[in-house]
């Protein structure tokens, strides 16, 4: 069978299918379960410098095309999360810690105090005041935050980019200038749902981020644009729920992919995607390396 192992963003992965941030990443046990189910790496829930309760409920609403969530970055703070990372490492795959902060200095402080295999900088959450895309939509801030964390940490740095911008390539180039080892594209699209019986917004925060199948074409386009210009790897995420989606994202230029909302199908999604991807490579008599970026070479 074709090899699925890949070196992406400074990490050696047994396969390119990772658990995305924000999904089942609150405890070491849930991260381990994803690893043992076949994930090639796992990303934690985003962790900040102080505990946050998150937004008032409802925090998630199911819509026809996916989920809209407005969790509000709930977390226990990095000071109380290292034990979960240590437990997650028992799964035998790289553990990437997703972190968020309101300034370059705060990002650097967190990065100095977390021991993980890599760090993913959340510069893209669309529904948390002072955090996420409120910093990540400005290229100069993306570059300065990335540079500060790179100077403070010795592990690979991944920068998760927001699609809620006029030019995601500009943000990717800024991350690259700051020293990022990879960019992750994309986070959720800013969205809203309203109860037509009452007229009230359904989410407690009024708006949130749309994930799921509806955003996959947006993610594919973003990955394609970034991979065509960046010299660092692109990790594709957004709406991937089958091996066919994974193939498309890798063809667009993703060196690895992340799966989030599709976990609603169960932990078996990792095995479904990796086995389908392997069978596809065998049927086509190509390698994973040859598949990566194929669409760009064909145009």
PDB file of C-alpha atoms in Angstrom:
ATOM      1  CA  UNK A   1       0.000   0.000   0.000  1.00  0.00           C
ATOM      2  CA  UNK A   2       1.223   3.572  -0.680  1.00  0.00           C
ATOM      3  CA  UNK A   3       2.885   5.348   2.215  1.00  0.00           C
ATOM      4  CA  UNK A   4       0.818   8.027   3.939  1.00  0.00           C
ATOM      5  CA  UNK A   5       3.655   9.308   6.102  1.00  0.00           C
ATOM      6  CA  UNK A   6       4.508  12.950   5.554  1.00  0.00           C
ATOM      7  CA  UNK A   7       6.782  15.650   6.933  1.00  0.00           C
ATOM      8  CA  UNK A   8       4.708  18.827   7.228  1.00  0.00           C
ATOM      9  CA  UNK A   9       5.279  22.027   9.145  1.00  0.00           C
ATOM     10  CA  UNK A  10       8.281  20.653  10.986  1.00  0.00           C
ATOM     11  CA  UNK A  11       6.536  17.473  12.154  1.00  0.00           C
ATOM     12  CA  UNK A  12       6.787  13.852  11.079  1.00  0.00           C
ATOM     13  CA  UNK A  13       3.261  12.472  10.708  1.00  0.00           C
ATOM     14  CA  UNK A  14       2.293   8.824  10.161  1.00  0.00           C
ATOM     15  CA  UNK A  15      -0.537  10.093   7.977  1.00  0.00           C
ATOM     16  CA  UNK A  16      -1.739  13.559   6.898  1.00  0.00           C
ATOM     17  CA  UNK A  17      -5.143  13.481   8.636  1.00  0.00           C
ATOM     18  CA  UNK A  18      -5.176  15.459  11.897  1.00  0.00           C
ATOM     19  CA  UNK A  19      -7.780  16.370  14.482  1.00  0.00           C
ATOM     20  CA  UNK A  20      -8.601  20.082  14.149  1.00  0.00           C
ATOM     21  CA  UNK A  21      -8.530  22.560  17.024  1.00  0.00           C
ATOM     22  CA  UNK A  22     -11.689  23.055  19.035  1.00  0.00           C
ATOM     23  CA  UNK A  23     -13.052  19.543  18.483  1.00  0.00           C
ATOM     24  CA  UNK A  24     -12.691  17.058  21.370  1.00  0.00           C
ATOM     25  CA  UNK A  25      -9.444  18.768  22.342  1.00  0.00           C
ATOM     26  CA  UNK A  26     -10.327  19.783  25.878  1.00  0.00           C
ATOM     27  CA  UNK A  27      -8.853  16.735  27.610  1.00  0.00           C
ATOM     28  CA  UNK A  28      -5.863  14.496  27.103  1.00  0.00           C
ATOM     29  CA  UNK A  29      -8.169  11.483  27.076  1.00  0.00           C
ATOM     30  CA  UNK A  30     -10.228  12.749  24.131  1.00  0.00           C
ATOM     31  CA  UNK A  31      -7.061  13.634  22.213  1.00  0.00           C
ATOM     32  CA  UNK A  32      -5.667  10.151  22.875  1.00  0.00           C
ATOM     33  CA  UNK A  33      -8.865   8.599  21.616  1.00  0.00           C
ATOM     34  CA  UNK A  34      -8.521  10.500  18.324  1.00  0.00           C
ATOM     35  CA  UNK A  35      -4.907   9.350  18.030  1.00  0.00           C
ATOM     36  CA  UNK A  36      -5.825   5.729  18.612  1.00  0.00           C
ATOM     37  CA  UNK A  37      -8.661   6.040  16.095  1.00  0.00           C
ATOM     38  CA  UNK A  38      -6.111   6.832  13.401  1.00  0.00           C
ATOM     39  CA  UNK A  39      -5.397  10.565  13.482  1.00  0.00           C
ATOM     40  CA  UNK A  40      -1.861  11.387  12.353  1.00  0.00           C
ATOM     41  CA  UNK A  41      -1.703  14.259  14.854  1.00  0.00           C
ATOM     42  CA  UNK A  42      -4.022  16.131  17.197  1.00  0.00           C
ATOM     43  CA  UNK A  43      -4.614  19.812  17.880  1.00  0.00           C
ATOM     44  CA  UNK A  44      -5.881  20.946  21.274  1.00  0.00           C
ATOM     45  CA  UNK A  45      -8.683  23.339  22.072  1.00  0.00           C
ATOM     46  CA  UNK A  46      -7.380  26.903  21.998  1.00  0.00           C
ATOM     47  CA  UNK A  47      -5.720  27.823  25.282  1.00  0.00           C
ATOM     48  CA  UNK A  48      -5.187  31.355  26.618  1.00  0.00           C
ATOM     49  CA  UNK A  49      -3.434  33.032  29.509  1.00  0.00           C
ATOM     50  CA  UNK A  50      -6.423  33.221  31.880  1.00  0.00           C
ATOM     51  CA  UNK A  51      -9.457  30.988  32.414  1.00  0.00           C
ATOM     52  CA  UNK A  52     -12.493  31.858  30.278  1.00  0.00           C
ATOM     53  CA  UNK A  53     -16.041  30.603  30.695  1.00  0.00           C
ATOM     54  CA  UNK A  54     -16.914  31.420  27.088  1.00  0.00           C
ATOM     55  CA  UNK A  55     -20.106  32.916  25.688  1.00  0.00           C
ATOM     56  CA  UNK A  56     -23.559  32.312  27.197  1.00  0.00           C
ATOM     57  CA  UNK A  57     -25.614  29.566  25.568  1.00  0.00           C
ATOM     58  CA  UNK A  58     -26.874  28.472  23.203  1.00  0.00           C
ATOM     59  CA  UNK A  59     -23.336  28.097  21.842  1.00  0.00           C
ATOM     60  CA  UNK A  60     -23.962  25.772  18.882  1.00  0.00           C
ATOM     61  CA  UNK A  61     -26.751  25.641  16.319  1.00  0.00           C
ATOM     62  CA  UNK A  62     -27.139  23.010  13.605  1.00  0.00           C
ATOM     63  CA  UNK A  63     -28.028  24.430  10.192  1.00  0.00           C
ATOM     64  CA  UNK A  64     -28.665  22.645   6.903  1.00  0.00           C
ATOM     65  CA  UNK A  65     -25.111  23.174   5.697  1.00  0.00           C
ATOM     66  CA  UNK A  66     -23.153  22.571   8.910  1.00  0.00           C
ATOM     67  CA  UNK A  67     -22.767  24.037  12.386  1.00  0.00           C
ATOM     68  CA  UNK A  68     -22.550  27.583  13.676  1.00  0.00           C
ATOM     69  CA  UNK A  69     -20.683  27.834  16.963  1.00  0.00           C
ATOM     70  CA  UNK A  70     -19.978  30.706  19.306  1.00  0.00           C
ATOM     71  CA  UNK A  71     -18.132  29.001  22.124  1.00  0.00           C
ATOM     72  CA  UNK A  72     -16.134  32.104  23.040  1.00  0.00           C
ATOM     73  CA  UNK A  73     -12.815  30.314  23.596  1.00  0.00           C
ATOM     74  CA  UNK A  74     -13.636  28.630  26.948  1.00  0.00           C
ATOM     75  CA  UNK A  75     -10.473  27.202  28.519  1.00  0.00           C
ATOM     76  CA  UNK A  76      -8.770  26.635  31.887  1.00  0.00           C
ATOM     77  CA  UNK A  77      -5.656  28.729  30.907  1.00  0.00           C
ATOM     78  CA  UNK A  78      -2.257  27.360  29.929  1.00  0.00           C
ATOM     79  CA  UNK A  79      -1.245  27.138  33.593  1.00  0.00           C
ATOM     80  CA  UNK A  80      -3.701  24.276  34.109  1.00  0.00           C
ATOM     81  CA  UNK A  81      -3.419  22.559  30.726  1.00  0.00           C
ATOM     82  CA  UNK A  82       0.062  21.021  30.567  1.00  0.00           C
ATOM     83  CA  UNK A  83      -1.149  17.818  32.234  1.00  0.00           C
ATOM     84  CA  UNK A  84      -3.682  17.354  29.414  1.00  0.00           C
ATOM     85  CA  UNK A  85      -0.962  17.766  26.769  1.00  0.00           C
ATOM     86  CA  UNK A  86       1.209  15.256  28.612  1.00  0.00           C
ATOM     87  CA  UNK A  87      -1.693  12.798  28.709  1.00  0.00           C
ATOM     88  CA  UNK A  88      -2.418  13.367  25.015  1.00  0.00           C
ATOM     89  CA  UNK A  89       1.142  12.397  24.109  1.00  0.00           C
ATOM     90  CA  UNK A  90       0.396   8.863  25.253  1.00  0.00           C
ATOM     91  CA  UNK A  91      -1.523   8.515  21.993  1.00  0.00           C
ATOM     92  CA  UNK A  92       1.789   8.290  20.166  1.00  0.00           C
ATOM     93  CA  UNK A  93       1.282  11.109  17.633  1.00  0.00           C
ATOM     94  CA  UNK A  94       2.355  14.779  17.640  1.00  0.00           C
ATOM     95  CA  UNK A  95       0.307  17.056  19.883  1.00  0.00           C
ATOM     96  CA  UNK A  96      -0.109  20.595  18.597  1.00  0.00           C
ATOM     97  CA  UNK A  97      -1.222  23.158  21.180  1.00  0.00           C
ATOM     98  CA  UNK A  98      -3.586  25.798  19.842  1.00  0.00           C
ATOM     99  CA  UNK A  99      -3.081  29.098  21.672  1.00  0.00           C
ATOM    100  CA  UNK A 100      -4.731  32.518  21.591  1.00  0.00           C
ATOM    101  CA  UNK A 101      -3.915  35.906  23.090  1.00  0.00           C
ATOM    102  CA  UNK A 102      -4.579  39.610  22.626  1.00  0.00           C
ATOM    103  CA  UNK A 103      -1.013  40.727  21.859  1.00  0.00           C
ATOM    104  CA  UNK A 104       2.336  39.489  20.584  1.00  0.00           C
ATOM    105  CA  UNK A 105       3.752  39.661  24.104  1.00  0.00           C
ATOM    106  CA  UNK A 106       0.932  37.562  25.548  1.00  0.00           C
ATOM    107  CA  UNK A 107       1.308  34.986  22.767  1.00  0.00           C
ATOM    108  CA  UNK A 108       5.027  34.755  23.514  1.00  0.00           C
ATOM    109  CA  UNK A 109       4.394  34.324  27.237  1.00  0.00           C
ATOM    110  CA  UNK A 110       2.053  31.399  26.647  1.00  0.00           C
ATOM    111  CA  UNK A 111       4.426  29.773  24.159  1.00  0.00           C
ATOM    112  CA  UNK A 112       7.291  29.888  26.647  1.00  0.00           C
ATOM    113  CA  UNK A 113       5.230  28.023  29.212  1.00  0.00           C
ATOM    114  CA  UNK A 114       3.655  25.220  27.170  1.00  0.00           C
ATOM    115  CA  UNK A 115       5.502  22.042  26.247  1.00  0.00           C
ATOM    116  CA  UNK A 116       3.957  20.664  23.054  1.00  0.00           C
ATOM    117  CA  UNK A 117       5.252  19.237  19.780  1.00  0.00           C
ATOM    118  CA  UNK A 118       4.154  22.357  17.905  1.00  0.00           C
ATOM    119  CA  UNK A 119       2.066  25.480  18.465  1.00  0.00           C
ATOM    120  CA  UNK A 120      -0.887  26.591  16.355  1.00  0.00           C
ATOM    121  CA  UNK A 121      -1.571  30.322  16.705  1.00  0.00           C
ATOM    122  CA  UNK A 122      -5.289  31.029  16.678  1.00  0.00           C
ATOM    123  CA  UNK A 123      -5.416  34.286  14.726  1.00  0.00           C
ATOM    124  CA  UNK A 124      -8.741  33.451  13.159  1.00  0.00           C
ATOM    125  CA  UNK A 125     -11.577  32.842  15.658  1.00  0.00           C
ATOM    126  CA  UNK A 126     -14.431  35.079  14.389  1.00  0.00           C
ATOM    127  CA  UNK A 127     -16.450  35.502  17.588  1.00  0.00           C
ATOM    128  CA  UNK A 128     -14.185  36.437  20.517  1.00  0.00           C
ATOM    129  CA  UNK A 129     -13.626  40.121  21.253  1.00  0.00           C
ATOM    130  CA  UNK A 130      -9.944  41.198  21.313  1.00  0.00           C
ATOM    131  CA  UNK A 131      -8.801  37.765  20.117  1.00  0.00           C
ATOM    132  CA  UNK A 132      -8.592  35.652  16.971  1.00  0.00           C
ATOM    133  CA  UNK A 133      -9.483  37.415  13.744  1.00  0.00           C
ATOM    134  CA  UNK A 134      -9.543  40.807  15.463  1.00  0.00           C
ATOM    135  CA  UNK A 135      -5.750  40.498  15.362  1.00  0.00           C
ATOM    136  CA  UNK A 136      -5.423  38.050  12.510  1.00  0.00           C
ATOM    137  CA  UNK A 137      -7.029  40.210   9.818  1.00  0.00           C
ATOM    138  CA  UNK A 138      -4.095  42.643   9.948  1.00  0.00           C
ATOM    139  CA  UNK A 139      -0.930  41.431   8.169  1.00  0.00           C
ATOM    140  CA  UNK A 140       1.419  43.515  10.330  1.00  0.00           C
ATOM    141  CA  UNK A 141      -0.034  41.975  13.500  1.00  0.00           C
ATOM    142  CA  UNK A 142       0.115  38.461  12.030  1.00  0.00           C
ATOM    143  CA  UNK A 143       3.794  38.998  11.260  1.00  0.00           C
ATOM    144  CA  UNK A 144       4.640  40.478  14.673  1.00  0.00           C
ATOM    145  CA  UNK A 145       2.751  37.788  16.629  1.00  0.00           C
ATOM    146  CA  UNK A 146       4.357  35.017  14.593  1.00  0.00           C
ATOM    147  CA  UNK A 147       7.808  36.534  15.031  1.00  0.00           C
ATOM    148  CA  UNK A 148       7.362  36.949  18.780  1.00  0.00           C
ATOM    149  CA  UNK A 149       6.305  33.319  19.251  1.00  0.00           C
ATOM    150  CA  UNK A 150       9.051  32.072  16.948  1.00  0.00           C
ATOM    151  CA  UNK A 151      11.624  33.920  19.055  1.00  0.00           C
ATOM    152  CA  UNK A 152      10.155  32.584  22.302  1.00  0.00           C
ATOM    153  CA  UNK A 153       9.727  28.926  21.339  1.00  0.00           C
ATOM    154  CA  UNK A 154      11.863  26.166  19.874  1.00  0.00           C
ATOM    155  CA  UNK A 155       9.010  24.080  18.410  1.00  0.00           C
ATOM    156  CA  UNK A 156       7.355  24.443  14.975  1.00  0.00           C
ATOM    157  CA  UNK A 157       4.897  27.327  14.692  1.00  0.00           C
ATOM    158  CA  UNK A 158       1.692  27.014  12.662  1.00  0.00           C
ATOM    159  CA  UNK A 159      -0.492  30.061  12.036  1.00  0.00           C
ATOM    160  CA  UNK A 160      -4.230  29.510  11.551  1.00  0.00           C
ATOM    161  CA  UNK A 161      -5.612  32.089   9.145  1.00  0.00           C
ATOM    162  CA  UNK A 162      -9.045  33.694   8.961  1.00  0.00           C
ATOM    163  CA  UNK A 163     -11.164  33.510   5.794  1.00  0.00           C
ATOM    164  CA  UNK A 164     -13.018  36.631   6.945  1.00  0.00           C
ATOM    165  CA  UNK A 165     -10.661  38.919   5.049  1.00  0.00           C
ATOM    166  CA  UNK A 166     -10.293  40.505   1.630  1.00  0.00           C
ATOM    167  CA  UNK A 167      -6.987  38.718   0.926  1.00  0.00           C
ATOM    168  CA  UNK A 168      -5.960  35.587   2.808  1.00  0.00           C
ATOM    169  CA  UNK A 169      -2.759  35.360   0.760  1.00  0.00           C
ATOM    170  CA  UNK A 170      -1.596  38.634   2.274  1.00  0.00           C
ATOM    171  CA  UNK A 171      -2.047  37.104   5.727  1.00  0.00           C
ATOM    172  CA  UNK A 172      -0.194  33.947   4.726  1.00  0.00           C
ATOM    173  CA  UNK A 173       2.747  35.930   3.390  1.00  0.00           C
ATOM    174  CA  UNK A 174       2.839  37.894   6.661  1.00  0.00           C
ATOM    175  CA  UNK A 175       2.972  34.652   8.662  1.00  0.00           C
ATOM    176  CA  UNK A 176       5.774  33.413   6.437  1.00  0.00           C
ATOM    177  CA  UNK A 177       7.747  36.624   6.970  1.00  0.00           C
ATOM    178  CA  UNK A 178       7.292  36.173  10.707  1.00  0.00           C
ATOM    179  CA  UNK A 179       8.945  32.749  10.551  1.00  0.00           C
ATOM    180  CA  UNK A 180       5.957  30.387  10.546  1.00  0.00           C
ATOM    181  CA  UNK A 181       6.699  26.754   9.757  1.00  0.00           C
ATOM    182  CA  UNK A 182       3.231  26.316   8.226  1.00  0.00           C
ATOM    183  CA  UNK A 183      -0.099  28.067   7.825  1.00  0.00           C
ATOM    184  CA  UNK A 184      -3.456  26.459   8.530  1.00  0.00           C
ATOM    185  CA  UNK A 185      -6.402  27.441   6.339  1.00  0.00           C
ATOM    186  CA  UNK A 186      -9.188  28.047   7.141  1.00  0.00           C
ATOM    187  CA  UNK A 187     -11.079  28.787  10.335  1.00  0.00           C
ATOM    188  CA  UNK A 188     -14.849  29.266  10.366  1.00  0.00           C
ATOM    189  CA  UNK A 189     -16.827  31.828   8.370  1.00  0.00           C
ATOM    190  CA  UNK A 190     -18.665  34.490  10.338  1.00  0.00           C
ATOM    191  CA  UNK A 191     -22.331  33.491  10.371  1.00  0.00           C
ATOM    192  CA  UNK A 192     -25.682  33.847  12.111  1.00  0.00           C
ATOM    193  CA  UNK A 193     -29.014  32.065  12.574  1.00  0.00           C
ATOM    194  CA  UNK A 194     -32.353  33.605  13.658  1.00  0.00           C
ATOM    195  CA  UNK A 195     -35.418  31.963  15.202  1.00  0.00           C
ATOM    196  CA  UNK A 196     -38.221  32.965  12.822  1.00  0.00           C
ATOM    197  CA  UNK A 197     -40.908  32.408  15.484  1.00  0.00           C
ATOM    198  CA  UNK A 198     -39.460  34.921  17.937  1.00  0.00           C
ATOM    199  CA  UNK A 199     -37.179  37.028  15.767  1.00  0.00           C
ATOM    200  CA  UNK A 200     -34.321  36.498  18.187  1.00  0.00           C
ATOM    201  CA  UNK A 201     -30.822  35.402  17.187  1.00  0.00           C
ATOM    202  CA  UNK A 202     -30.422  31.762  18.262  1.00  0.00           C
ATOM    203  CA  UNK A 203     -26.868  31.940  19.573  1.00  0.00           C
ATOM    204  CA  UNK A 204     -26.224  33.577  22.896  1.00  0.00           C
ATOM    205  CA  UNK A 205     -23.516  35.670  21.261  1.00  0.00           C
ATOM    206  CA  UNK A 206     -25.828  36.462  18.287  1.00  0.00           C
ATOM    207  CA  UNK A 207     -23.258  35.439  15.686  1.00  0.00           C
ATOM    208  CA  UNK A 208     -20.610  32.737  15.462  1.00  0.00           C
ATOM    209  CA  UNK A 209     -18.532  30.731  13.003  1.00  0.00           C
ATOM    210  CA  UNK A 210     -19.896  28.413  10.315  1.00  0.00           C
ATOM    211  CA  UNK A 211     -18.125  25.065   9.881  1.00  0.00           C
ATOM    212  CA  UNK A 212     -18.934  21.919   7.942  1.00  0.00           C
ATOM    213  CA  UNK A 213     -19.427  20.953   4.316  1.00  0.00           C
ATOM    214  CA  UNK A 214     -20.665  24.386   3.223  1.00  0.00           C
ATOM    215  CA  UNK A 215     -17.271  25.995   3.715  1.00  0.00           C
ATOM    216  CA  UNK A 216     -15.184  23.378   1.893  1.00  0.00           C
ATOM    217  CA  UNK A 217     -15.110  25.209  -1.471  1.00  0.00           C
ATOM    218  CA  UNK A 218     -13.934  28.349   0.314  1.00  0.00           C
ATOM    219  CA  UNK A 219     -11.207  26.362   2.083  1.00  0.00           C
ATOM    220  CA  UNK A 220     -10.096  24.669  -1.144  1.00  0.00           C
ATOM    221  CA  UNK A 221      -9.742  28.045  -2.865  1.00  0.00           C
ATOM    222  CA  UNK A 222      -7.811  29.492   0.089  1.00  0.00           C
ATOM    223  CA  UNK A 223      -5.423  26.523   0.199  1.00  0.00           C
ATOM    224  CA  UNK A 224      -4.887  26.729  -3.568  1.00  0.00           C
ATOM    225  CA  UNK A 225      -4.078  30.457  -3.416  1.00  0.00           C
ATOM    226  CA  UNK A 226      -1.726  30.050  -0.454  1.00  0.00           C
ATOM    227  CA  UNK A 227       0.087  26.983  -1.768  1.00  0.00           C
ATOM    228  CA  UNK A 228       0.711  28.678  -5.093  1.00  0.00           C
ATOM    229  CA  UNK A 229       2.674  31.499  -3.470  1.00  0.00           C
ATOM    230  CA  UNK A 230       4.037  30.416  -0.105  1.00  0.00           C
ATOM    231  CA  UNK A 231       7.326  28.608   0.443  1.00  0.00           C
ATOM    232  CA  UNK A 232       6.049  26.962   3.648  1.00  0.00           C
ATOM    233  CA  UNK A 233       3.478  24.130   3.869  1.00  0.00           C
ATOM    234  CA  UNK A 234      -0.248  24.744   3.982  1.00  0.00           C
ATOM    235  CA  UNK A 235      -2.441  22.625   6.273  1.00  0.00           C
ATOM    236  CA  UNK A 236      -5.962  22.432   4.839  1.00  0.00           C
ATOM    237  CA  UNK A 237      -9.058  22.473   7.028  1.00  0.00           C
ATOM    238  CA  UNK A 238     -12.711  23.297   6.482  1.00  0.00           C
ATOM    239  CA  UNK A 239     -15.562  20.991   5.540  1.00  0.00           C
ATOM    240  CA  UNK A 240     -13.522  17.812   5.039  1.00  0.00           C
ATOM    241  CA  UNK A 241     -15.793  14.853   5.748  1.00  0.00           C
ATOM    242  CA  UNK A 242     -14.677  12.125   3.320  1.00  0.00           C
ATOM    243  CA  UNK A 243     -11.583  10.746   1.598  1.00  0.00           C
ATOM    244  CA  UNK A 244     -12.719  12.469  -1.590  1.00  0.00           C
ATOM    245  CA  UNK A 245     -12.664  15.823   0.237  1.00  0.00           C
ATOM    246  CA  UNK A 246      -9.182  15.005   1.498  1.00  0.00           C
ATOM    247  CA  UNK A 247      -7.943  14.226  -2.003  1.00  0.00           C
ATOM    248  CA  UNK A 248      -9.363  17.500  -3.311  1.00  0.00           C
ATOM    249  CA  UNK A 249      -7.742  19.513  -0.533  1.00  0.00           C
ATOM    250  CA  UNK A 250      -4.362  17.843  -1.062  1.00  0.00           C
ATOM    251  CA  UNK A 251      -4.657  18.424  -4.821  1.00  0.00           C
ATOM    252  CA  UNK A 252      -5.204  22.102  -4.010  1.00  0.00           C
ATOM    253  CA  UNK A 253      -1.837  22.108  -2.253  1.00  0.00           C
ATOM    254  CA  UNK A 254      -2.404  20.977   1.327  1.00  0.00           C
ATOM    255  CA  UNK A 255       0.533  19.029   2.772  1.00  0.00           C
ATOM    256  CA  UNK A 256      -1.769  17.732   5.517  1.00  0.00           C
ATOM    257  CA  UNK A 257      -5.408  18.209   6.464  1.00  0.00           C
ATOM    258  CA  UNK A 258      -7.450  18.647   9.624  1.00  0.00           C
ATOM    259  CA  UNK A 259     -10.889  17.225  10.376  1.00  0.00           C
ATOM    260  CA  UNK A 260     -13.326  18.945  12.720  1.00  0.00           C
ATOM    261  CA  UNK A 261     -17.106  19.022  12.275  1.00  0.00           C
ATOM    262  CA  UNK A 262     -17.031  15.626  10.530  1.00  0.00           C
ATOM    263  CA  UNK A 263     -16.317  14.105  13.958  1.00  0.00           C
ATOM    264  CA  UNK A 264     -20.106  14.177  14.287  1.00  0.00           C
ATOM    265  CA  UNK A 265     -19.860  10.963  12.248  1.00  0.00           C
ATOM    266  CA  UNK A 266     -17.747   9.400  14.994  1.00  0.00           C
ATOM    267  CA  UNK A 267     -14.080   8.667  15.546  1.00  0.00           C
ATOM    268  CA  UNK A 268     -14.131   6.253  12.635  1.00  0.00           C
ATOM    269  CA  UNK A 269     -13.832   9.207  10.257  1.00  0.00           C
ATOM    270  CA  UNK A 270     -10.034   9.096  10.573  1.00  0.00           C
ATOM    271  CA  UNK A 271      -9.834   5.490   9.402  1.00  0.00           C
ATOM    272  CA  UNK A 272     -12.385   6.133   6.645  1.00  0.00           C
ATOM    273  CA  UNK A 273     -10.341   9.009   5.244  1.00  0.00           C
ATOM    274  CA  UNK A 274      -6.914   7.377   5.538  1.00  0.00           C
ATOM    275  CA  UNK A 275      -8.036   4.057   4.049  1.00  0.00           C
ATOM    276  CA  UNK A 276      -9.867   5.803   1.215  1.00  0.00           C
ATOM    277  CA  UNK A 277      -6.879   8.029   0.512  1.00  0.00           C
ATOM    278  CA  UNK A 278      -4.528   5.044   0.471  1.00  0.00           C
ATOM    279  CA  UNK A 279      -6.780   3.123  -1.914  1.00  0.00           C
ATOM    280  CA  UNK A 280      -7.005   6.144  -4.190  1.00  0.00           C
ATOM    281  CA  UNK A 281      -3.220   6.526  -4.366  1.00  0.00           C
ATOM    282  CA  UNK A 282      -2.861   2.831  -5.168  1.00  0.00           C
ATOM    283  CA  UNK A 283      -5.533   2.957  -7.872  1.00  0.00           C
ATOM    284  CA  UNK A 284      -3.913   5.987  -9.478  1.00  0.00           C
ATOM    285  CA  UNK A 285      -0.367   4.642  -9.005  1.00  0.00           C
ATOM    286  CA  UNK A 286       0.832   7.930  -7.524  1.00  0.00           C
ATOM    287  CA  UNK A 287       2.418   9.005  -4.257  1.00  0.00           C
ATOM    288  CA  UNK A 288       1.104  11.446  -1.697  1.00  0.00           C
ATOM    289  CA  UNK A 289       3.887  13.836  -2.690  1.00  0.00           C
ATOM    290  CA  UNK A 290       2.806  13.690  -6.325  1.00  0.00           C
ATOM    291  CA  UNK A 291      -0.824  14.318  -5.338  1.00  0.00           C
ATOM    292  CA  UNK A 292       0.024  17.424  -3.318  1.00  0.00           C
ATOM    293  CA  UNK A 293      -0.527  20.540  -5.409  1.00  0.00           C
ATOM    294  CA  UNK A 294      -1.536  18.618  -8.540  1.00  0.00           C
ATOM    295  CA  UNK A 295      -4.245  21.171  -9.400  1.00  0.00           C
ATOM    296  CA  UNK A 296      -1.713  23.980  -9.447  1.00  0.00           C
ATOM    297  CA  UNK A 297       0.565  22.089 -11.806  1.00  0.00           C
ATOM    298  CA  UNK A 298      -2.314  21.286 -14.151  1.00  0.00           C
ATOM    299  CA  UNK A 299      -3.431  24.905 -14.569  1.00  0.00           C
TER     300      UNK A 299
END
